[in-house]
C-alpha positions as a Python dict, from the first residue, in 0.01 Angstrom:
ca = {
    (1, 'M'): (0, 0, 0),
    (2, 'V'): (-16, 165, 369),
    (3, 'R'): (193, 481, 464),
    (4, 'E'): (214, 678, 779),
    (5, 'K'): (387, 997, 857),
    (6, 'V'): (711, 961, 1053),
    (7, 'T'): (658, 1118, 1394),
    (8, 'I'): (1002, 1151, 1588),
    (9, 'S'): (969, 1074, 1960),
    (10, 'T'): (1239, 1225, 2223),
    (11, 'R'): (1120, 1012, 2499),
    (12, 'T'): (1043, 650, 2441),
    (13, 'L'): (1239, 413, 2237),
    (14, 'Q'): (976, 239, 1990),
    (15, 'W'): (945, 66, 1659),
    (16, 'K'): (702, 175, 1405),
    (17, 'C'): (605, 62, 1060),
    (18, 'V'): (592, 377, 816),
    (19, 'E'): (516, 200, 490),
    (20, 'S'): (366, -136, 413),
    (21, 'R'): (283, -309, 80),
    (22, 'A'): (229, -636, -118),
    (23, 'D'): (383, -588, -472),
    (24, 'S'): (282, -950, -554),
    (25, 'K'): (170, -1282, -394),
    (26, 'R'): (547, -1350, -343),
    (27, 'L'): (703, -1012, -257),
    (28, 'Y'): (588, -803, 48),
    (29, 'Y'): (763, -489, 132),
    (30, 'G'): (784, -313, 480),
    (31, 'R'): (997, -8, 619),
    (32, 'F'): (1022, 55, 978),
    (33, 'I'): (1192, 300, 1212),
    (34, 'L'): (1340, 283, 1567),
    (35, 'S'): (1388, 602, 1758),
    (36, 'P'): (1544, 776, 1933),
    (37, 'L'): (1896, 637, 1955),
    (38, 'M'): (2220, 748, 2081),
    (39, 'K'): (2502, 776, 1846),
    (40, 'G'): (2620, 426, 1711),
    (41, 'Q'): (2332, 233, 1845),
    (42, 'A'): (2145, 243, 1524),
    (43, 'D'): (2414, 53, 1338),
    (44, 'T'): (2446, -176, 1631),
    (45, 'I'): (2103, -267, 1574),
    (46, 'G'): (2049, -264, 1237),
    (47, 'I'): (2359, -491, 1164),
    (48, 'A'): (2211, -752, 1414),
    (49, 'M'): (1861, -733, 1307),
    (50, 'R'): (1978, -785, 936),
    (51, 'R'): (2156, -1096, 1019),
    (52, 'A'): (1869, -1225, 1236),
    (53, 'L'): (1601, -1132, 957),
    (54, 'L'): (1827, -1346, 712),
    (55, 'S'): (1957, -1632, 901),
    (56, 'E'): (1740, -1688, 1239),
    (57, 'I'): (1381, -1736, 1078),
    (58, 'D'): (1228, -2073, 977),
    (59, 'G'): (1104, -2120, 631),
    (60, 'T'): (958, -2417, 421),
    (61, 'C'): (1042, -2558, 80),
    (62, 'I'): (1055, -2834, -127),
    (63, 'T'): (1379, -3023, -80),
    (64, 'R'): (1347, -3365, -289),
    (65, 'A'): (1148, -3494, -575),
    (66, 'K'): (1141, -3851, -686),
    (67, 'S'): (975, -4018, -998),
    (68, 'A'): (1026, -4372, -1130),
    (69, 'K'): (1002, -4274, -1471),
    (70, 'I'): (1282, -4014, -1447),
    (71, 'P'): (1611, -4188, -1572),
    (72, 'H'): (1841, -3890, -1495),
    (73, 'E'): (1830, -3530, -1375),
    (74, 'F'): (1950, -3373, -1717),
    (75, 'S'): (1723, -3585, -1920),
    (76, 'T'): (1406, -3499, -2102),
    (77, 'I'): (1070, -3666, -2107),
    (78, 'T'): (872, -3712, -2418),
    (79, 'G'): (543, -3518, -2404),
    (80, 'I'): (689, -3252, -2156),
    (81, 'Q'): (810, -2917, -2284),
    (82, 'E'): (1066, -2850, -1979),
    (83, 'S'): (1352, -3094, -1903),
    (84, 'V'): (1371, -3266, -1570),
    (85, 'H'): (1629, -3023, -1449),
    (86, 'E'): (1397, -2743, -1537),
    (87, 'I'): (1116, -2896, -1371),
    (88, 'L'): (1331, -2926, -1063),
    (89, 'M'): (1444, -2560, -1069),
    (90, 'N'): (1040, -2470, -1103),
    (91, 'L'): (981, -2676, -782),
    (92, 'K'): (1241, -2505, -602),
    (93, 'E'): (1079, -2161, -654),
    (94, 'I'): (746, -2275, -503),
    (95, 'V'): (702, -2055, -194),
    (96, 'L'): (515, -2249, 104),
    (97, 'R'): (393, -2149, 446),
    (98, 'S'): (345, -2401, 725),
    (99, 'V'): (395, -2480, 1105),
    (100, 'L'): (545, -2803, 993),
    (101, 'Y'): (867, -2928, 1213),
    (102, 'G'): (1097, -3187, 1032),
    (103, 'T'): (976, -3329, 704),
    (104, 'C'): (658, -3440, 533),
    (105, 'D'): (556, -3571, 187),
    (106, 'A'): (362, -3426, -86),
    (107, 'S'): (290, -3518, -441),
    (108, 'V'): (211, -3380, -793),
    (109, 'C'): (-4, -3619, -1009),
    (110, 'V'): (-138, -3475, -1331),
    (111, 'K'): (-262, -3597, -1689),
    (112, 'G'): (-178, -3387, -1991),
    (113, 'P'): (-216, -3209, -2207),
    (114, 'G'): (-216, -2905, -2001),
    (115, 'Y'): (-11, -2674, -1769),
    (116, 'V'): (119, -2795, -1422),
    (117, 'T'): (136, -2538, -1165),
    (118, 'A'): (164, -2525, -780),
    (119, 'Q'): (-224, -2578, -717),
    (120, 'D'): (-179, -2929, -873),
    (121, 'I'): (43, -3033, -554),
    (122, 'I'): (-135, -3240, -296),
    (123, 'L'): (-26, -3117, 36),
    (124, 'P'): (-66, -3228, 385),
    (125, 'P'): (-302, -3012, 620),
    (126, 'S'): (-8, -2831, 794),
    (127, 'V'): (104, -2673, 466),
    (128, 'E'): (-28, -2423, 218),
    (129, 'I'): (92, -2270, -97),
    (130, 'V'): (139, -1912, -123),
    (131, 'D'): (88, -1850, -505),
    (132, 'N'): (-110, -2139, -674),
    (133, 'T'): (-19, -1991, -1009),
    (134, 'Q'): (352, -2085, -985),
    (135, 'Y'): (450, -2261, -1302),
    (136, 'I'): (619, -2612, -1287),
    (137, 'A'): (559, -2778, -1628),
    (138, 'S'): (390, -2778, -1969),
    (139, 'L'): (237, -3141, -2068),
    (140, 'R'): (202, -3130, -2452),
    (141, 'E'): (76, -3477, -2489),
    (142, 'P'): (-187, -3691, -2312),
    (143, 'I'): (71, -3851, -2075),
    (144, 'D'): (81, -3870, -1675),
    (145, 'L'): (320, -3678, -1471),
    (146, 'C'): (368, -3808, -1122),
    (147, 'I'): (620, -3682, -900),
    (148, 'K'): (649, -3742, -490),
    (149, 'L'): (796, -3457, -315),
    (150, 'Q'): (969, -3402, 18),
    (151, 'I'): (897, -3074, 211),
    (152, 'E'): (1117, -2954, 499),
    (153, 'R'): (1102, -2676, 756),
    (154, 'N'): (1425, -2520, 861),
    (155, 'R'): (1682, -2224, 833),
    (156, 'G'): (1930, -2067, 601),
    (157, 'Y'): (2031, -2220, 253),
    (158, 'R'): (2156, -2593, 200),
    (159, 'N'): (2324, -2727, -104),
    (160, 'R'): (2140, -3019, -230),
    (161, 'I'): (2329, -3361, -120),
    (162, 'K'): (2380, -3573, -439),
    (163, 'L'): (2322, -3923, -412),
    (164, 'P'): (2579, -4204, -513),
    (165, 'K'): (2589, -4286, -889),
    (166, 'D'): (2499, -4651, -804),
    (167, 'F'): (2201, -4532, -601),
    (168, 'Q'): (1941, -4473, -864),
    (169, 'D'): (1581, -4461, -736),
    (170, 'G'): (1459, -4184, -909),
    (171, 'S'): (1525, -3938, -615),
    (172, 'Y'): (1663, -3593, -685),
    (173, 'P'): (1762, -3338, -406),
    (174, 'I'): (1643, -2988, -498),
    (175, 'D'): (1860, -2688, -340),
    (176, 'A'): (1689, -2573, -14),
    (177, 'V'): (1638, -2209, 35),
    (178, 'F'): (1455, -2182, 357),
    (179, 'M'): (1488, -1812, 398),
    (180, 'P'): (1155, -1638, 373),
    (181, 'V'): (1329, -1289, 391),
    (182, 'R'): (1475, -1213, 44),
    (183, 'N'): (1636, -890, 121),
    (184, 'V'): (1718, -648, 435),
    (185, 'N'): (1836, -275, 414),
    (186, 'H'): (1907, -60, 694),
    (187, 'S'): (1985, 300, 712),
    (188, 'V'): (2062, 573, 969),
    (189, 'H'): (1943, 930, 992),
    (190, 'S'): (2107, 1178, 1263),
    (191, 'Y'): (1950, 1479, 1396),
    (192, 'G'): (2023, 1744, 1678),
    (193, 'N'): (2331, 1950, 1744),
    (194, 'G'): (2667, 1872, 1963),
    (195, 'N'): (2634, 1639, 2239),
    (196, 'E'): (2263, 1615, 2178),
    (197, 'R'): (2270, 1421, 1836),
    (198, 'Q'): (2046, 1133, 1811),
    (199, 'E'): (1982, 885, 1556),
    (200, 'I'): (1694, 718, 1379),
    (201, 'L'): (1721, 373, 1228),
    (202, 'F'): (1529, 272, 923),
    (203, 'L'): (1495, -97, 821),
    (204, 'E'): (1346, -203, 493),
    (205, 'I'): (1251, -548, 478),
    (206, 'W'): (1121, -782, 166),
    (207, 'T'): (966, -1121, 214),
    (208, 'N'): (865, -1377, -16),
    (209, 'G'): (495, -1394, 102),
    (210, 'S'): (510, -1682, 340),
    (211, 'L'): (502, -1421, 623),
    (212, 'T'): (473, -1040, 639),
    (213, 'P'): (766, -798, 698),
    (214, 'K'): (613, -742, 1024),
    (215, 'E'): (585, -1109, 1130),
    (216, 'A'): (946, -1128, 1009),
    (217, 'L'): (1074, -838, 1222),
    (218, 'H'): (892, -1012, 1548),
    (219, 'E'): (1040, -1341, 1490),
    (220, 'A'): (1382, -1229, 1409),
    (221, 'S'): (1384, -1015, 1717),
    (222, 'R'): (1242, -1284, 1943),
    (223, 'N'): (1495, -1547, 1795),
    (224, 'L'): (1788, -1256, 1841),
    (225, 'I'): (1673, -1211, 2217),
    (226, 'D'): (1675, -1569, 2280),
    (227, 'L'): (2053, -1611, 2165),
    (228, 'F'): (2161, -1354, 2421),
    (229, 'I'): (1952, -1395, 2723),
    (230, 'P'): (2192, -1680, 2859),
    (231, 'F'): (2459, -1429, 2875),
    (232, 'L'): (2263, -1234, 3120),
    (233, 'Y'): (2278, -1508, 3377),
    (234, 'A'): (2605, -1665, 3279),
    (235, 'E'): (2773, -1561, 3617),
    (236, 'E'): (2499, -1700, 3849),
    (237, 'E'): (2481, -2008, 3633),
    (238, 'N'): (2861, -2103, 3681),
    (239, 'L'): (2811, -2007, 4046),
    (240, 'H'): (2531, -2284, 4080),
    (241, 'L'): (2748, -2533, 3895),
    (242, 'E'): (3036, -2516, 4154),
    (243, 'K'): (2817, -2498, 4449),
    (244, 'N'): (2647, -2820, 4324),
    (245, 'Q'): (2912, -3040, 4138),
    (246, 'H'): (2985, -3268, 4446),
    (247, 'K'): (2621, -3424, 4433),
    (248, 'I'): (2553, -3762, 4277),
    (249, 'T'): (2334, -3807, 3964),
    (250, 'L'): (1960, -3932, 4039),
    (251, 'P'): (1843, -4232, 3837),
    (252, 'L'): (1611, -4203, 3521),
    (253, 'F'): (1255, -4082, 3637),
    (254, 'T'): (938, -4025, 3449),
    (255, 'F'): (828, -3651, 3436),
    (256, 'H'): (553, -3732, 3671),
    (257, 'D'): (795, -3914, 3924),
    (258, 'R'): (1035, -3608, 3871),
    (259, 'L'): (793, -3334, 3932),
    (260, 'I'): (686, -3515, 4261),
    (261, 'K'): (1053, -3480, 4369),
    (262, 'L'): (1075, -3140, 4260),
    (263, 'K'): (788, -3014, 4442),
    (264, 'K'): (923, -3124, 4776),
    (265, 'N'): (1215, -2851, 4740),
    (266, 'K'): (1112, -2467, 4750),
    (267, 'K'): (1450, -2316, 4753),
    (268, 'E'): (1479, -2008, 4529),
    (269, 'I'): (1702, -2014, 4201),
    (270, 'A'): (1802, -2277, 3948),
    (271, 'F'): (1637, -2415, 3624),
    (272, 'K'): (1463, -2090, 3504),
    (273, 'Y'): (1832, -1969, 3402),
    (274, 'I'): (1896, -2289, 3214),
    (275, 'Y'): (1764, -2276, 2863),
    (276, 'I'): (1660, -2566, 2653),
    (277, 'D'): (1918, -2435, 2390),
    (278, 'Q'): (2185, -2597, 2612),
    (279, 'L'): (2052, -2929, 2576),
    (280, 'E'): (2125, -2973, 2215),
    (281, 'L'): (1761, -3114, 2131),
    (282, 'P'): (1703, -3251, 1791),
    (283, 'P'): (1533, -2950, 1569),
    (284, 'K'): (1199, -3108, 1579),
    (285, 'I'): (1187, -3138, 1970),
    (286, 'Y'): (1332, -2777, 2011),
    (287, 'N'): (1117, -2616, 1778),
    (288, 'C'): (784, -2784, 1947),
    (289, 'L'): (917, -2694, 2299),
    (290, 'K'): (985, -2330, 2181),
    (291, 'K'): (639, -2311, 2002),
    (292, 'S'): (460, -2412, 2314),
    (293, 'N'): (642, -2124, 2506),
    (294, 'I'): (888, -2370, 2684),
    (295, 'H'): (1220, -2175, 2720),
    (296, 'T'): (1376, -2304, 3009),
    (297, 'L'): (1422, -2597, 3227),
    (298, 'S'): (1186, -2457, 3461),
    (299, 'D'): (934, -2419, 3206),
    (300, 'L'): (1000, -2798, 3110),
    (301, 'F'): (958, -2927, 3454),
    (302, 'K'): (644, -2752, 3498),
    (303, 'K'): (489, -2975, 3225),
    (304, 'S'): (372, -3347, 3297),
    (305, 'Q'): (419, -3614, 3034),
    (306, 'E'): (50, -3570, 2950),
    (307, 'D'): (99, -3183, 2899),
    (308, 'L'): (370, -3268, 2643),
    (309, 'M'): (168, -3527, 2466),
    (310, 'K'): (-83, -3240, 2374),
    (311, 'I'): (181, -3054, 2192),
    (312, 'E'): (130, -3056, 1807),
    (313, 'H'): (351, -3312, 1644),
    (314, 'F'): (480, -3431, 1985),
    (315, 'R'): (524, -3809, 2061),
    (316, 'I'): (610, -4043, 2342),
    (317, 'E'): (938, -4117, 2183),
    (318, 'D'): (1025, -3764, 2200),
    (319, 'V'): (951, -3731, 2569),
    (320, 'T'): (1174, -4041, 2621),
    (321, 'H'): (1450, -3878, 2416),
    (322, 'I'): (1432, -3535, 2613),
    (323, 'L'): (1468, -3763, 2949),
    (324, 'G'): (1760, -3953, 2799),
    (325, 'I'): (1957, -3618, 2720),
    (326, 'L'): (1865, -3492, 3068),
    (327, 'E'): (2062, -3790, 3220),
    (328, 'K'): (2356, -3806, 2959),
    (329, 'K'): (2435, -3456, 3022),
    (330, 'K'): (2731, -3510, 3265),
    (331, 'H'): (2847, -3163, 3264),
    (332, 'F'): (2492, -3051, 3317),
    (333, 'P'): (2381, -2984, 3657),
    (334, 'I'): (2040, -3131, 3626),
    (335, 'D'): (2000, -3334, 3940),
    (336, 'S'): (2262, -3178, 4151),
    (337, 'L'): (2022, -2863, 4105),
    (338, 'V'): (1702, -3039, 4213),
    (339, 'N'): (1710, -2910, 4565),
    (340, 'Q'): (1754, -2548, 4431),
    (341, 'L'): (1477, -2532, 4193),
    (342, 'E'): (1174, -2332, 4248),
    (343, 'I'): (839, -2491, 4194),
    (344, 'H'): (528, -2259, 4199),
}
């Protein structure tokens, strides 16, 4: 456990970690302060950060299990101590860490007798288990237990989607808890007199071990900032829309052709104020671009097709999908802003 003495700054607003510890492999704790703040600011920031920490951070978990030998979710299998439902609930508790985008497959194949734990899961290279000792089942007889798993990275919580009764392929959905942050508390301490009163924000964070509280705070802060940045340029963006709404749409180009066209124009203003969030991209493509520090259309158009193909998990189909979205967005001033784009 790490503790630091709290020193109050009266000049520069800054974060500081005052306590950090790992209670177990699946429970990390961190306490942070932000000071000095004006009256009311601590609650404003604390409430926003709590929401962002609980709902704006990606997590990875098992979302589906499949086995041809399982007749029904609430059935039992001879030689296994747990029911199928109990095994699914144990799989739900497995804590994973990954840079995965979208879904991937894993599996468990064990021959009894013996215990089945998280270390028996065969994972793709992009996924790792936080605690290999997590319990799954107990095999009391020399039988084989083989289960195929689906792993997904996403946000928030998702109730399992039940399959139709007449669709029995041995596949069972699992409630998905993608949230790596287990709990967040914030408190406010005031000091000073009269109009000179200031506040200190204390923020406590508990995570499931897939990331540290400091990492969670950094990611939540970045994601929260991304949500508000478009408002800073909303008025300028609307002005550009009005000025360019009379221009016609250009035909579909490859990224290379589009860049050649754009580099002929040197006017200042444009796509650096239009964010990829506004393109309604599929989660996988959006996450890949964000992870590669591509946040605006300006960032996107500075990349060639070859550059995009170097992004991990990115395919040529994804490049084609992006181009299709750019052309289909009739309300989006993509081509009409070409003559105003700044290319360095």
